[in-house]
Amino acid sequence: MNILAVDATAENLVVALSKNNEIFSRTTYDGAKKHNSQILILVEEVLNEAALSIGDVDYFAAVVGPGSFTGIRIGVSSVNALAFACGRETVAINSLEELAYPYHEKEFVTAIDCRHDCYYYARFKDCFENMTELGEMTSRELNDQNCLVIKKTFSSSPDNLIGVAKTKIAKGEFNALASLYLKKSQAEREMEAKNMDKTVE
């Protein structure tokens, strides 16, 4: 079974390919704005290293959010296009699930900095498959959690991406990839603020 997984939701772009349980991967460190020009290059590099063509990929997976709005769109649209061209199923991965993948605790929280002293977070019981909450909280609220808190401070792990994808594939969790946003973009918030100001006037 060959699986291609992509995470473009952060500053680091990660592309991972699993071929018969061997993982090939690439990671860039140039910022989310360059993901669009690099994603297909990295896909081609891992395929070449694994001696596969895009048609040899059995399943495609992408991290759909939360994270960089630009990165989410790039990853989702690129992987959807590749899967559609190959006639393959797609698997959606939550970036907070990827972070939770190695952990097995009675209760724990994963968190990603979303600026302005706030974090996207998810709460889990026992393992990444049991997400009980998903949302946004302040850093103070995060620090007050009475359980293990895992903050994302590094790029996604290729092993974690493939691990989550394999688990979902085994359970038959396939769906068309759709962007997961936990809050409105800055442009949308600014537009709403302007409209509100006009209403007040």
CSV table of N, CA and C in Angstrom, one decimal, residues 15-135:
chain,number,residue,atom,x,y,z
A,15,VAL,N,6.0,16.7,3.1
A,15,VAL,CA,5.4,15.7,2.2
A,15,VAL,C,6.0,14.4,2.6
A,16,ALA,N,5.1,13.4,2.8
A,16,ALA,CA,5.6,12.1,3.2
A,16,ALA,C,4.9,11.0,2.3
A,17,LEU,N,5.7,10.0,2.0
A,17,LEU,CA,5.3,9.0,1.1
A,17,LEU,C,5.6,7.6,1.8
A,18,SER,N,4.6,6.8,2.0
A,18,SER,CA,4.8,5.5,2.6
A,18,SER,C,4.7,4.4,1.4
A,19,LYS,N,5.8,3.7,1.3
A,19,LYS,CA,5.8,2.6,0.3
A,19,LYS,C,6.1,1.3,1.0
A,20,ASN,N,5.1,0.4,1.1
A,20,ASN,CA,5.3,-0.8,1.8
A,20,ASN,C,6.0,-0.6,3.2
A,21,ASN,N,5.4,0.4,3.9
A,21,ASN,CA,5.9,0.7,5.3
A,21,ASN,C,7.2,1.4,5.4
A,22,GLU,N,7.8,1.7,4.3
A,22,GLU,CA,9.0,2.6,4.3
A,22,GLU,C,8.6,4.0,3.9
A,23,ILE,N,9.1,5.0,4.7
A,23,ILE,CA,8.7,6.3,4.6
A,23,ILE,C,9.8,7.2,3.9
A,24,PHE,N,9.4,7.9,2.9
A,24,PHE,CA,10.2,8.9,2.2
A,24,PHE,C,9.6,10.3,2.5
A,25,SER,N,10.4,11.3,2.8
A,25,SER,CA,9.8,12.6,3.1
A,25,SER,C,10.7,13.7,2.7
A,26,ARG,N,10.1,14.9,2.6
A,26,ARG,CA,10.8,16.1,2.4
A,26,ARG,C,10.1,17.2,3.3
A,27,THR,N,10.9,18.2,3.7
A,27,THR,CA,10.4,19.3,4.5
A,27,THR,C,11.1,20.6,4.1
A,28,THR,N,10.3,21.6,3.8
A,28,THR,CA,10.9,22.9,3.5
A,28,THR,C,10.8,23.9,4.7
A,29,TYR,N,11.5,24.9,4.7
A,29,TYR,CA,11.5,25.9,5.8
A,29,TYR,C,11.5,27.3,5.3
A,30,ASP,N,10.8,27.5,4.2
A,30,ASP,CA,10.7,28.8,3.5
A,30,ASP,C,9.5,29.6,3.8
A,31,GLY,N,8.6,29.2,4.6
A,31,GLY,CA,7.4,29.9,4.9
A,31,GLY,C,6.2,29.5,4.0
A,32,ALA,N,5.0,29.7,4.6
A,32,ALA,CA,3.8,29.2,3.9
A,32,ALA,C,3.5,29.9,2.5
A,33,LYS,N,4.0,31.1,2.3
A,33,LYS,CA,3.8,31.8,1.1
A,33,LYS,C,4.5,31.1,-0.1
A,34,LYS,N,5.5,30.2,0.2
A,34,LYS,CA,6.2,29.6,-0.9
A,34,LYS,C,5.7,28.1,-1.1
A,35,HIS,N,4.7,27.7,-0.3
A,35,HIS,CA,4.3,26.3,-0.5
A,35,HIS,C,3.7,26.0,-1.9
A,36,ASN,N,3.0,27.0,-2.4
A,36,ASN,CA,2.4,26.7,-3.7
A,36,ASN,C,3.4,26.4,-4.8
A,37,SER,N,4.6,27.0,-4.8
A,37,SER,CA,5.6,26.7,-5.8
A,37,SER,C,6.4,25.5,-5.5
A,38,GLN,N,6.3,25.0,-4.3
A,38,GLN,CA,7.2,23.9,-3.9
A,38,GLN,C,6.5,22.5,-3.7
A,39,ILE,N,5.2,22.6,-3.5
A,39,ILE,CA,4.5,21.3,-3.1
A,39,ILE,C,4.6,20.2,-4.2
A,40,LEU,N,4.4,20.5,-5.5
A,40,LEU,CA,4.5,19.5,-6.5
A,40,LEU,C,6.0,19.1,-6.7
A,41,ILE,N,6.9,20.0,-6.5
A,41,ILE,CA,8.3,19.6,-6.6
A,41,ILE,C,8.7,18.6,-5.5
A,42,LEU,N,8.2,18.8,-4.3
A,42,LEU,CA,8.5,17.8,-3.2
A,42,LEU,C,7.8,16.5,-3.5
A,43,VAL,N,6.6,16.5,-4.0
A,43,VAL,CA,5.9,15.3,-4.3
A,43,VAL,C,6.7,14.5,-5.3
A,44,GLU,N,7.2,15.2,-6.4
A,44,GLU,CA,7.9,14.5,-7.4
A,44,GLU,C,9.2,13.9,-6.8
A,45,GLU,N,9.9,14.7,-5.9
A,45,GLU,CA,11.1,14.2,-5.3
A,45,GLU,C,10.9,12.9,-4.5
A,46,VAL,N,9.9,12.8,-3.7
A,46,VAL,CA,9.6,11.6,-2.9
A,46,VAL,C,9.2,10.5,-3.7
A,47,LEU,N,8.5,10.7,-4.8
A,47,LEU,CA,8.1,9.7,-5.7
A,47,LEU,C,9.3,9.1,-6.4
A,48,ASN,N,10.2,10.0,-6.9
A,48,ASN,CA,11.4,9.5,-7.5
A,48,ASN,C,12.3,8.7,-6.6
A,49,GLU,N,12.4,9.2,-5.3
A,49,GLU,CA,13.2,8.5,-4.4
A,49,GLU,C,12.7,7.1,-4.1
A,50,ALA,N,11.4,7.0,-4.1
A,50,ALA,CA,10.7,5.7,-3.9
A,50,ALA,C,10.5,4.8,-5.1
A,51,ALA,N,11.0,5.4,-6.3
A,51,ALA,CA,10.9,4.7,-7.6
A,51,ALA,C,9.4,4.4,-7.9
A,52,LEU,N,8.5,5.4,-7.6
A,52,LEU,CA,7.1,5.3,-7.9
A,52,LEU,C,6.7,6.4,-8.9
A,53,SER,N,5.5,6.2,-9.5
A,53,SER,CA,4.9,7.3,-10.3
A,53,SER,C,3.7,7.7,-9.5
A,54,ILE,N,3.1,8.9,-9.8
A,54,ILE,CA,1.9,9.3,-9.1
A,54,ILE,C,0.8,8.3,-9.2
A,55,GLY,N,0.7,7.6,-10.3
A,55,GLY,CA,-0.4,6.6,-10.5
A,55,GLY,C,-0.2,5.4,-9.6
A,56,ASP,N,1.0,5.2,-9.0
A,56,ASP,CA,1.2,4.1,-8.0
A,56,ASP,C,0.7,4.4,-6.6
A,57,VAL,N,0.3,5.6,-6.4
A,57,VAL,CA,-0.2,6.0,-5.0
A,57,VAL,C,-1.6,5.5,-4.9
A,58,ASP,N,-1.8,4.7,-3.8
A,58,ASP,CA,-3.1,4.1,-3.5
A,58,ASP,C,-4.1,5.1,-2.8
A,59,TYR,N,-3.5,5.9,-1.9
A,59,TYR,CA,-4.3,6.8,-1.1
A,59,TYR,C,-3.6,8.1,-0.9
A,60,PHE,N,-4.4,9.2,-0.9
A,60,PHE,CA,-3.8,10.6,-0.7
A,60,PHE,C,-4.4,11.1,0.6
A,61,ALA,N,-3.5,11.8,1.3
A,61,ALA,CA,-4.0,12.4,2.6
A,61,ALA,C,-3.4,13.8,2.7
A,62,ALA,N,-4.2,14.7,3.3
A,62,ALA,CA,-3.7,16.1,3.5
A,62,ALA,C,-4.2,16.6,4.9
A,63,VAL,N,-3.4,17.4,5.5
A,63,VAL,CA,-3.8,18.1,6.7
A,63,VAL,C,-4.7,19.2,6.3
A,64,VAL,N,-5.9,19.3,6.8
A,64,VAL,CA,-6.9,20.2,6.3
A,64,VAL,C,-7.1,21.4,7.2
A,65,GLY,N,-6.3,21.5,8.3
A,65,GLY,CA,-6.4,22.5,9.3
A,65,GLY,C,-6.5,22.0,10.7
A,66,PRO,N,-6.5,22.9,11.7
A,66,PRO,CA,-6.4,24.3,11.6
A,66,PRO,C,-4.9,24.7,11.3
A,67,GLY,N,-4.7,25.9,10.9
A,67,GLY,CA,-3.4,26.4,10.6
A,67,GLY,C,-3.4,27.6,9.7
A,68,SER,N,-2.4,27.8,8.9
A,68,SER,CA,-2.3,28.9,8.0
A,68,SER,C,-3.4,28.8,7.0
A,69,PHE,N,-4.2,29.9,6.8
A,69,PHE,CA,-5.3,29.9,5.8
A,69,PHE,C,-4.7,29.6,4.4
A,70,THR,N,-3.6,30.3,4.1
A,70,THR,CA,-3.1,30.1,2.7
A,70,THR,C,-2.6,28.7,2.6
A,71,GLY,N,-1.9,28.2,3.6
A,71,GLY,CA,-1.3,26.8,3.5
A,71,GLY,C,-2.4,25.8,3.4
A,72,ILE,N,-3.5,26.0,4.2
A,72,ILE,CA,-4.6,25.0,4.1
A,72,ILE,C,-5.1,24.9,2.7
A,73,ARG,N,-5.4,26.1,2.1
A,73,ARG,CA,-5.9,26.1,0.8
A,73,ARG,C,-5.0,25.4,-0.2
A,74,ILE,N,-3.7,25.7,-0.1
A,74,ILE,CA,-2.7,25.1,-1.0
A,74,ILE,C,-2.7,23.5,-0.9
A,75,GLY,N,-2.6,23.1,0.3
A,75,GLY,CA,-2.5,21.6,0.6
A,75,GLY,C,-3.8,20.9,0.1
A,76,VAL,N,-5.0,21.4,0.5
A,76,VAL,CA,-6.2,20.8,0.2
A,76,VAL,C,-6.5,20.7,-1.3
A,77,SER,N,-6.3,21.9,-2.0
A,77,SER,CA,-6.5,21.9,-3.4
A,77,SER,C,-5.5,21.1,-4.2
A,78,SER,N,-4.3,21.1,-3.8
A,78,SER,CA,-3.3,20.3,-4.5
A,78,SER,C,-3.5,18.8,-4.4
A,79,VAL,N,-3.8,18.3,-3.2
A,79,VAL,CA,-4.0,16.9,-2.9
A,79,VAL,C,-5.3,16.4,-3.5
A,80,ASN,N,-6.4,17.3,-3.5
A,80,ASN,CA,-7.6,16.9,-4.1
A,80,ASN,C,-7.4,16.7,-5.6
A,81,ALA,N,-6.6,17.6,-6.2
A,81,ALA,CA,-6.4,17.5,-7.7
A,81,ALA,C,-5.6,16.3,-8.0
A,82,LEU,N,-4.6,15.9,-7.3
A,82,LEU,CA,-3.8,14.7,-7.5
A,82,LEU,C,-4.7,13.5,-7.4
A,83,ALA,N,-5.5,13.4,-6.3
A,83,ALA,CA,-6.3,12.3,-6.1
A,83,ALA,C,-7.4,12.1,-7.2
A,84,PHE,N,-8.0,13.2,-7.6
A,84,PHE,CA,-9.0,13.2,-8.6
A,84,PHE,C,-8.4,12.7,-9.9
A,85,ALA,N,-7.2,13.2,-10.3
A,85,ALA,CA,-6.5,12.8,-11.5
A,85,ALA,C,-6.2,11.3,-11.5
A,86,CYS,N,-5.9,10.7,-10.3
A,86,CYS,CA,-5.6,9.3,-10.2
A,86,CYS,C,-6.8,8.4,-9.9
A,87,GLY,N,-7.9,9.1,-9.6
A,87,GLY,CA,-9.1,8.3,-9.2
A,87,GLY,C,-8.9,7.6,-7.9
A,88,ARG,N,-8.3,8.2,-6.9
A,88,ARG,CA,-8.1,7.6,-5.6
A,88,ARG,C,-8.9,8.3,-4.5
A,89,GLU,N,-9.0,7.6,-3.4
A,89,GLU,CA,-9.7,8.1,-2.2
A,89,GLU,C,-8.7,9.1,-1.5
A,90,THR,N,-9.4,10.0,-0.7
A,90,THR,CA,-8.6,11.0,0.1
A,90,THR,C,-8.9,10.8,1.6
A,91,VAL,N,-8.0,11.2,2.4
A,91,VAL,CA,-8.1,11.1,3.8
A,91,VAL,C,-7.8,12.5,4.4
A,92,ALA,N,-8.7,13.0,5.2
A,92,ALA,CA,-8.5,14.3,5.9
A,92,ALA,C,-7.8,14.1,7.3
A,93,ILE,N,-6.8,14.9,7.5
A,93,ILE,CA,-6.1,14.8,8.8
A,93,ILE,C,-6.2,16.2,9.5
A,94,ASN,N,-6.5,16.2,10.7
A,94,ASN,CA,-6.6,17.4,11.5
A,94,ASN,C,-5.1,17.6,12.1
A,95,SER,N,-4.6,18.8,12.0
A,95,SER,CA,-3.2,19.1,12.4
A,95,SER,C,-3.1,18.8,13.9
A,96,LEU,N,-4.1,18.9,14.7
A,96,LEU,CA,-4.1,18.6,16.1
A,96,LEU,C,-4.1,17.1,16.4
A,97,GLU,N,-4.7,16.3,15.4
A,97,GLU,CA,-4.6,14.9,15.5
A,97,GLU,C,-3.2,14.4,15.2
A,98,GLU,N,-2.5,15.0,14.2
A,98,GLU,CA,-1.2,14.6,13.9
A,98,GLU,C,-0.3,14.8,15.1
A,99,LEU,N,-0.4,15.9,15.8
A,99,LEU,CA,0.4,16.2,17.0
A,99,LEU,C,0.1,15.2,18.1
A,100,ALA,N,-1.1,14.8,18.2
A,100,ALA,CA,-1.5,13.8,19.2
A,100,ALA,C,-1.2,12.4,19.0
A,101,TYR,N,-0.8,12.1,17.7
A,101,TYR,CA,-0.7,10.7,17.3
A,101,TYR,C,0.2,9.8,18.3
A,102,PRO,N,1.4,10.2,18.8
A,102,PRO,CA,2.2,9.4,19.6
A,102,PRO,C,1.7,9.2,21.0
A,103,TYR,N,0.8,10.0,21.4
A,103,TYR,CA,0.4,10.0,22.9
A,103,TYR,C,-0.7,9.1,23.2
A,104,HIS,N,-0.6,8.5,24.4
A,104,HIS,CA,-1.7,7.7,25.0
A,104,HIS,C,-1.8,8.0,26.4
A,105,GLU,N,-2.6,9.0,26.7
A,105,GLU,CA,-2.9,9.4,28.1
A,105,GLU,C,-4.4,9.4,28.4
A,106,LYS,N,-4.7,9.3,29.7
A,106,LYS,CA,-6.1,9.3,30.1
A,106,LYS,C,-6.8,10.6,29.5
A,107,GLU,N,-6.2,11.7,29.6
A,107,GLU,CA,-6.7,12.9,29.0
A,107,GLU,C,-5.5,13.8,28.6
A,108,PHE,N,-5.5,14.4,27.4
A,108,PHE,CA,-4.5,15.4,27.1
A,108,PHE,C,-5.0,16.3,26.0
A,109,VAL,N,-4.2,17.4,25.9
A,109,VAL,CA,-4.6,18.5,25.0
A,109,VAL,C,-3.4,18.8,24.0
A,110,THR,N,-3.7,19.0,22.8
A,110,THR,CA,-2.7,19.5,21.8
A,110,THR,C,-3.1,20.9,21.4
A,111,ALA,N,-2.1,21.7,21.1
A,111,ALA,CA,-2.3,23.1,20.9
A,111,ALA,C,-1.4,23.7,19.8
A,112,ILE,N,-1.9,24.6,19.0
A,112,ILE,CA,-1.1,25.3,18.0
A,112,ILE,C,-1.3,26.8,18.2
A,113,ASP,N,-0.2,27.5,18.3
A,113,ASP,CA,-0.3,29.0,18.4
A,113,ASP,C,-1.0,29.6,17.2
A,114,CYS,N,-2.1,30.4,17.4
A,114,CYS,CA,-2.7,31.0,16.3
A,114,CYS,C,-2.7,32.5,16.5
A,115,ARG,N,-1.7,33.0,17.3
A,115,ARG,CA,-1.3,34.4,17.4
A,115,ARG,C,-2.3,35.1,18.4
A,116,HIS,N,-2.0,36.4,18.7
A,116,HIS,CA,-2.8,37.2,19.6
A,116,HIS,C,-3.1,36.5,20.9
A,117,ASP,N,-2.1,35.8,21.4
A,117,ASP,CA,-2.2,35.1,22.7
A,117,ASP,C,-3.3,34.1,22.8
A,118,CYS,N,-3.5,33.4,21.6
A,118,CYS,CA,-4.5,32.4,21.5
A,118,CYS,C,-4.0,31.1,20.9
A,119,TYR,N,-4.6,30.0,21.1
A,119,TYR,CA,-4.2,28.7,20.6
A,119,TYR,C,-5.4,28.0,20.0
A,120,TYR,N,-5.2,27.3,18.9
A,120,TYR,CA,-6.2,26.3,18.5
A,120,TYR,C,-5.9,25.1,19.4
A,121,TYR,N,-6.9,24.4,19.8
A,121,TYR,CA,-6.6,23.2,20.7
A,121,TYR,C,-7.6,22.1,20.4
A,122,ALA,N,-7.2,20.9,20.8
A,122,ALA,CA,-8.1,19.7,20.8
A,122,ALA,C,-7.8,18.9,22.0
A,123,ARG,N,-8.9,18.4,22.6
A,123,ARG,CA,-8.8,17.6,23.8
A,123,ARG,C,-9.0,16.1,23.4
A,124,PHE,N,-8.2,15.2,23.9
A,124,PHE,CA,-8.3,13.8,23.6
A,124,PHE,C,-8.4,12.9,24.9
A,125,LYS,N,-9.0,11.8,24.7
A,125,LYS,CA,-9.0,10.8,25.8
A,125,LYS,C,-8.4,9.5,25.2
A,126,ASP,N,-7.3,9.1,25.9
A,126,ASP,CA,-6.6,7.8,25.6
A,126,ASP,C,-5.7,7.9,24.4
A,127,CYS,N,-6.2,8.4,23.2
A,127,CYS,CA,-5.4,8.4,22.0
A,127,CYS,C,-6.0,9.4,21.0
A,128,PHE,N,-5.3,9.6,19.9
A,128,PHE,CA,-5.7,10.7,18.9
A,128,PHE,C,-7.0,10.4,18.3
A,129,GLU,N,-7.5,9.1,18.3
A,129,GLU,CA,-8.7,8.7,17.7
A,129,GLU,C,-10.0,9.2,18.5
A,130,ASN,N,-9.7,9.6,19.8
A,130,ASN,CA,-10.8,10.0,20.6
A,130,ASN,C,-10.8,11.5,20.9
A,131,MET,N,-11.1,12.3,20.0
A,131,MET,CA,-11.1,13.8,20.2
A,131,MET,C,-12.4,14.2,20.8
A,132,THR,N,-12.4,14.9,21.9
A,132,THR,CA,-13.7,15.2,22.5
A,132,THR,C,-14.0,16.7,22.4
A,133,GLU,N,-13.0,17.5,22.1
A,133,GLU,CA,-13.2,19.0,22.0
A,133,GLU,C,-12.3,19.5,20.9
A,134,LEU,N,-12.7,20.6,20.2
A,134,LEU,CA,-11.9,21.2,19.2
A,134,LEU,C,-12.3,22.7,19.2
A,135,GLY,N,-11.3,23.6,19.3
A,135,GLY,CA,-11.7,25.0,19.3
A,135,GLY,C,-10.5,25.9,19.5
